[in-house]
Short mmCIF file of C-alpha atoms in Angstrom, two decimals:
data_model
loop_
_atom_site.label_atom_id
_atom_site.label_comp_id
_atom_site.label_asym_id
_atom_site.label_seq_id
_atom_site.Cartn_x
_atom_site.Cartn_y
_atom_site.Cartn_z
CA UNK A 1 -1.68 -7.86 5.07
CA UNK A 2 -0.51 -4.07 5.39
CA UNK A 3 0.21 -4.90 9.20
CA UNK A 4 2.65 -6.72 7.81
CA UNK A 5 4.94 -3.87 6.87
CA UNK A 6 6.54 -1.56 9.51
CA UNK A 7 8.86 0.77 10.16
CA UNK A 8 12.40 0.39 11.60
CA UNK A 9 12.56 0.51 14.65
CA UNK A 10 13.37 4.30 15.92
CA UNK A 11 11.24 5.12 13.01
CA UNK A 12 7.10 5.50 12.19
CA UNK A 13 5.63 5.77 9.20
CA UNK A 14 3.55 8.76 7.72
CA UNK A 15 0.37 8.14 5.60
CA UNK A 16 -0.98 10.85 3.48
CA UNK A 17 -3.46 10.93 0.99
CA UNK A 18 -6.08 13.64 -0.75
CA UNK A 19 -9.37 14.21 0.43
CA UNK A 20 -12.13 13.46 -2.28
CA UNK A 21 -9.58 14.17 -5.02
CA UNK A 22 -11.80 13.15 -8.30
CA UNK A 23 -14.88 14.74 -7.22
CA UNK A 24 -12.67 18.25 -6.51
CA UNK A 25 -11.37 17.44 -10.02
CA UNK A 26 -15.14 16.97 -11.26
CA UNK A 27 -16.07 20.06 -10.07
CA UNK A 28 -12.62 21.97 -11.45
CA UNK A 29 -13.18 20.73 -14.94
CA UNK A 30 -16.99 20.67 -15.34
CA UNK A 31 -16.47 24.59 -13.69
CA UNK A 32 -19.54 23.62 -12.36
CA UNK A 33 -20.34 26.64 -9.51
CA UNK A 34 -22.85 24.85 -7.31
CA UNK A 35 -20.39 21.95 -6.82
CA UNK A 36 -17.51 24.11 -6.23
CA UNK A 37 -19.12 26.74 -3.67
CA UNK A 38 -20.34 22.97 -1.69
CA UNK A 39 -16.44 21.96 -1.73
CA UNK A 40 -15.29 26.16 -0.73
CA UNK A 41 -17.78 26.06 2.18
CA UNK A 42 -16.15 24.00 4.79
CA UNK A 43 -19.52 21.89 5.03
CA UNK A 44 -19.01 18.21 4.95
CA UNK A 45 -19.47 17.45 1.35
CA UNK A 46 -21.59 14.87 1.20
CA UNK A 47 -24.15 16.32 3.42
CA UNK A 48 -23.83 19.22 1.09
CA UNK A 49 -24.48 17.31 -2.21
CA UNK A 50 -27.52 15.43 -0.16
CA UNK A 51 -29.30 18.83 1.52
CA UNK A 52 -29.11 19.87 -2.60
CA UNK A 53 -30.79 16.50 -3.96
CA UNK A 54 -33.03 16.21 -1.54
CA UNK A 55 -33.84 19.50 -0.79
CA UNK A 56 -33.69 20.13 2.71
CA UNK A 57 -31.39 22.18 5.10
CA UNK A 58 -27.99 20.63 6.05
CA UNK A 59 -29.06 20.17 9.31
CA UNK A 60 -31.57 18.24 8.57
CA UNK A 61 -29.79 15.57 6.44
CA UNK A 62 -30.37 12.44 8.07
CA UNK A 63 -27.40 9.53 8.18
CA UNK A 64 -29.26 7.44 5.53
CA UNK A 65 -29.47 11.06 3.37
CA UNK A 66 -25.75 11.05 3.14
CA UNK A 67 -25.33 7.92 2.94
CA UNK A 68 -27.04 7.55 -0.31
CA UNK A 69 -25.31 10.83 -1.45
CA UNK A 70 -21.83 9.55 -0.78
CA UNK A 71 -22.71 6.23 -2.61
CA UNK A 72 -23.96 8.56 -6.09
CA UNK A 73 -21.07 10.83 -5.81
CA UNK A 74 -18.66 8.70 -6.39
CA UNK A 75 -20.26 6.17 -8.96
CA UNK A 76 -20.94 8.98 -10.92
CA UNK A 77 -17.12 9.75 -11.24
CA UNK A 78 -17.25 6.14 -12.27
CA UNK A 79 -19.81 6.53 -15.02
CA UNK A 80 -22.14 4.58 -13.03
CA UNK A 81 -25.71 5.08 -13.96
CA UNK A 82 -29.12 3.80 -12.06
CA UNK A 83 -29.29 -0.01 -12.17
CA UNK A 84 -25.69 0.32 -10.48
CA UNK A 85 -26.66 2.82 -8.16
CA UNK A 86 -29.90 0.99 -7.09
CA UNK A 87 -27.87 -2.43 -6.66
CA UNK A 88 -24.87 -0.65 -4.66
CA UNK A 89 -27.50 1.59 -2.53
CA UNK A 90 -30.43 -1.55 -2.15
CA UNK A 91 -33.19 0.74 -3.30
CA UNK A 92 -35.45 0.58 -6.64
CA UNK A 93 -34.27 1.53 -10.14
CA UNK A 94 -37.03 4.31 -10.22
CA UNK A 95 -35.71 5.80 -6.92
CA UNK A 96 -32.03 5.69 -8.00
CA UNK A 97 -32.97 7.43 -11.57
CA UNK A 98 -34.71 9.99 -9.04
CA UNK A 99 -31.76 10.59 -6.87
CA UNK A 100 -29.39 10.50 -10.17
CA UNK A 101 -32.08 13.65 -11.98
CA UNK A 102 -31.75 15.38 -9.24
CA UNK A 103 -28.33 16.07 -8.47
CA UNK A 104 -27.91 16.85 -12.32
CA UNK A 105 -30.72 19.28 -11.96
CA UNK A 106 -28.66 20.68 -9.18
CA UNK A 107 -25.62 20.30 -10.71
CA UNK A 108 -26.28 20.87 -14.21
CA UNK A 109 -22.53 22.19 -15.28
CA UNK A 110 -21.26 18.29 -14.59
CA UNK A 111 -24.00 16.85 -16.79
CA UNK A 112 -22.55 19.22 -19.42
CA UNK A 113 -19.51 17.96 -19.26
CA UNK A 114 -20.15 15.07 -19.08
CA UNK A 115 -22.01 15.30 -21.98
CA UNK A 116 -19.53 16.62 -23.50
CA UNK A 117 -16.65 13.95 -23.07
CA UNK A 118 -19.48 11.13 -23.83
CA UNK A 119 -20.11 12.41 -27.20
CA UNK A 120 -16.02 13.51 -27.78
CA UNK A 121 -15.15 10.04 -27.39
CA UNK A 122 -17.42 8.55 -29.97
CA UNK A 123 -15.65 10.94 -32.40
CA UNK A 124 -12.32 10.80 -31.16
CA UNK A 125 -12.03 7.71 -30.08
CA UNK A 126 -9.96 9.46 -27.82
CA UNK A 127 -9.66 10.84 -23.69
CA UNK A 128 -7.15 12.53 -22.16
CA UNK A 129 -6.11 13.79 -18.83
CA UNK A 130 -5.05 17.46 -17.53
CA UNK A 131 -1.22 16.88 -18.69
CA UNK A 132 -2.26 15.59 -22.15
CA UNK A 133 -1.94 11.85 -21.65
CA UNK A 134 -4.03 10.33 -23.65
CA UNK A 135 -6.47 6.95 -23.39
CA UNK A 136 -7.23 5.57 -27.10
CA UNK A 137 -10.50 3.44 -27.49
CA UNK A 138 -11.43 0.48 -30.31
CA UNK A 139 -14.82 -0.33 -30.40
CA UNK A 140 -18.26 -1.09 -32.82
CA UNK A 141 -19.98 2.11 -33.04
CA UNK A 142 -23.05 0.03 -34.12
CA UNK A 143 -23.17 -2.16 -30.71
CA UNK A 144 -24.81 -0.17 -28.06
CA UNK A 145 -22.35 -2.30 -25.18
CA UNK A 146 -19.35 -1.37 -26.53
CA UNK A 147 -20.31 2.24 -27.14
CA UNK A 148 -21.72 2.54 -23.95
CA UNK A 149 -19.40 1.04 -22.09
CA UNK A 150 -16.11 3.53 -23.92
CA UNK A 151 -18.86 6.46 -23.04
CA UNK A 152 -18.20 5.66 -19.56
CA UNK A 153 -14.71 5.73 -19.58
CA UNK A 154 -14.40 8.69 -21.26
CA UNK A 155 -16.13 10.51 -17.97
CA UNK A 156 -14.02 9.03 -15.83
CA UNK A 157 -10.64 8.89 -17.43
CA UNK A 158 -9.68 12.31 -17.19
CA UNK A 159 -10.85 12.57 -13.56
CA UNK A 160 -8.61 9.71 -12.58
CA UNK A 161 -5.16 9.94 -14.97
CA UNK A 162 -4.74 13.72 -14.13
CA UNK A 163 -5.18 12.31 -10.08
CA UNK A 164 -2.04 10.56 -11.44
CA UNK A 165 -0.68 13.74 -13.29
CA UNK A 166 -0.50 15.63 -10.03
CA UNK A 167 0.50 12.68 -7.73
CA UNK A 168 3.78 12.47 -10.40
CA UNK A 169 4.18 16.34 -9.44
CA UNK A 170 4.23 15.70 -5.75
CA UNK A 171 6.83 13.04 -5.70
CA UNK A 172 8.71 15.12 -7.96
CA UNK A 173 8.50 18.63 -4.98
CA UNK A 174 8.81 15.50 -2.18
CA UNK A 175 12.11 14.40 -3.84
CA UNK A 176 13.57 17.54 -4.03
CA UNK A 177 12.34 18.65 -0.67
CA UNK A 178 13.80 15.81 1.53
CA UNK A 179 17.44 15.78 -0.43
CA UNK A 180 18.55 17.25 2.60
CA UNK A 181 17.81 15.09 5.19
CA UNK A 182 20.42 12.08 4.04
CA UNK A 183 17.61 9.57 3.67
CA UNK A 184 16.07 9.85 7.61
CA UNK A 185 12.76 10.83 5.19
CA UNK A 186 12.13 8.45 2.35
CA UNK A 187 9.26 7.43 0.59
CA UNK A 188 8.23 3.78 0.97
CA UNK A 189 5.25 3.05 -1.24
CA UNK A 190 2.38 4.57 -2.65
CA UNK A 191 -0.69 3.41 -3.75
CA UNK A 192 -3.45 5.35 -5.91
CA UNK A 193 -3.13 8.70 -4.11
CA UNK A 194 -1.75 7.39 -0.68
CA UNK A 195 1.77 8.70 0.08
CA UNK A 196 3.62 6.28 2.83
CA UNK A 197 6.61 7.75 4.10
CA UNK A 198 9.07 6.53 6.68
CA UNK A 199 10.87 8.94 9.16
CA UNK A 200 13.17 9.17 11.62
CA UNK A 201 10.87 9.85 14.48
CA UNK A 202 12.47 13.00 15.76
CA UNK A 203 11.35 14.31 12.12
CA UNK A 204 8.22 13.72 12.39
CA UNK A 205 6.61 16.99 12.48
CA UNK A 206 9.46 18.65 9.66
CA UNK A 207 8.51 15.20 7.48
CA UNK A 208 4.52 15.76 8.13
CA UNK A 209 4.89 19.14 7.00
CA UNK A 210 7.46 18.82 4.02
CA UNK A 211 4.71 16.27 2.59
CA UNK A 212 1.65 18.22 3.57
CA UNK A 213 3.07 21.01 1.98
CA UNK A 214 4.32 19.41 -1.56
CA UNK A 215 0.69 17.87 -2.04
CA UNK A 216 -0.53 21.16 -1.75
CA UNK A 217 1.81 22.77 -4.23
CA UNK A 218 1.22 20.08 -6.76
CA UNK A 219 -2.23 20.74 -6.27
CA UNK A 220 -2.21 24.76 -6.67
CA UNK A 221 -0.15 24.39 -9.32
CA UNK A 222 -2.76 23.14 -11.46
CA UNK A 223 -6.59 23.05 -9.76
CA UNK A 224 -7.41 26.64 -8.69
CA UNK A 225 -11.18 26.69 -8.56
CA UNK A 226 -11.50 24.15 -5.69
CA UNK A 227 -9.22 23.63 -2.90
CA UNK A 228 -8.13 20.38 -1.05
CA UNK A 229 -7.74 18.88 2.16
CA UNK A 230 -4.58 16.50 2.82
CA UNK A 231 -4.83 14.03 5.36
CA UNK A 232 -2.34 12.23 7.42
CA UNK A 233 -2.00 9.47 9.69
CA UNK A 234 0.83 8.42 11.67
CA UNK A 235 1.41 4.88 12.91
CA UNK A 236 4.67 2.34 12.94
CA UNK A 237 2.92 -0.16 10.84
CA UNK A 238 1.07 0.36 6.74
CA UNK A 239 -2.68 0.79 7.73
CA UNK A 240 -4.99 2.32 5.26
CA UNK A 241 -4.94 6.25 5.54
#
């Protein structure tokens, strides 16, 4: 359905999103070291994360290594835990609870916080991102579900509103920044932490950078352990970034 939308004609459209924003996030608010030095070293993250969990040298992570490394990293964001992990990844509960220990061994500063917002929220009732925004939870202390299930949430709701709380800062710097151009730069749509803008083609490279260089401010602004990576496509039709 997104070839559906296109650009005028004369026009293309620029697609531009963050690069592993929640797990740079994770790593900024659990201050965890290990995970931040793997995101400051250039190396391809999740062949970082696997040469840690499976101890062995990066260059001799195999594809299925990754793999399996990409799949944890990011359910963990989600509060995932090992039956998900072993359904999503098609290997046995034990092996998953295996993977899952040791990445926490290696990074033990995100088990503390995580920990930490787990136990926060059954006394709170309460989660809330970077810029104060806050998630309120109702549920039976006594019912191991419920609880559970709020315990969950609380990891990951901070991780994804302040995503949110710094996407609201870069359309903010983009607004501001393309006032000049009389509408031949204009935002289009944006989904989750994708950025489509539409240019006059002969803008191209001042629109590119204008964006590339808001997301970054927005991000300095307020992460300054980790950095980030913004990546852009360019195409006349909405395809995924």
């Amino acid at each position: 359905h997104r070839n559906c939308f296109r650009a005028e004609e004369g026009n293309v459209f620029i697609i531009c999103d963050y690069g592993q924003q929640e797990l740079r996030l994770l790593a900024d608010f659990s201050q965890d070291k290990a995970l931040q030095e793997v995101f400051n070293s250039g190396i391809d993250f999740h062949i970082a994360t696997a040469a840690k969990i499976f101890k062995k040298l990066v260059d001799d992570v195999t594809h299925d290594d990754r793999e399996l490394a990409k799949r944890m990293n990011y359910l963990l964001t989600y509060g995932g835990g090992a039956q998900k992990f072993s359904e999503l990844a098609g290997i046995a509960k034990e092996q998953a609870q295996a993977i899952i220990d040791a990445y926490f061994a290696g990074f033990k500063g995100v088990k503390r916080w995580m920990n930490y917002q787990q136990a926060q929220v059954l006394n709170t009732r309460q989660a809330r991102s970077m810029y104060n925004r806050m998630a309120k939870y109702e549920f039976d202390y006594d019912n191991f579900r419920e609880r559970s299930g709020v315990q969950r949430n609380a990891s990951n709701m901070p991780l994804q509103s302040s995503a949110a709380d710094i996407l609201k800062r870069v359309l903010r710097l983009f607004y501001e920044a393309v006032k000049p151009y009389n509408n031949k730069i204009k935002l289009v749509n944006i989904v989750h932490d994708e950025l489509i803008v539409e240019t006059d083609i002969n803008l191209l490279e001042t629109a590119s950078n204008l964006l590339k260089e808001c997301m970054q401010q927005a991000w300095k602004e307020n992460i300054k352990s980790v950095g980030i990576d913004t990546e852009v496509k360019v195409t006349t039709c909405w395809q995924k970034g």
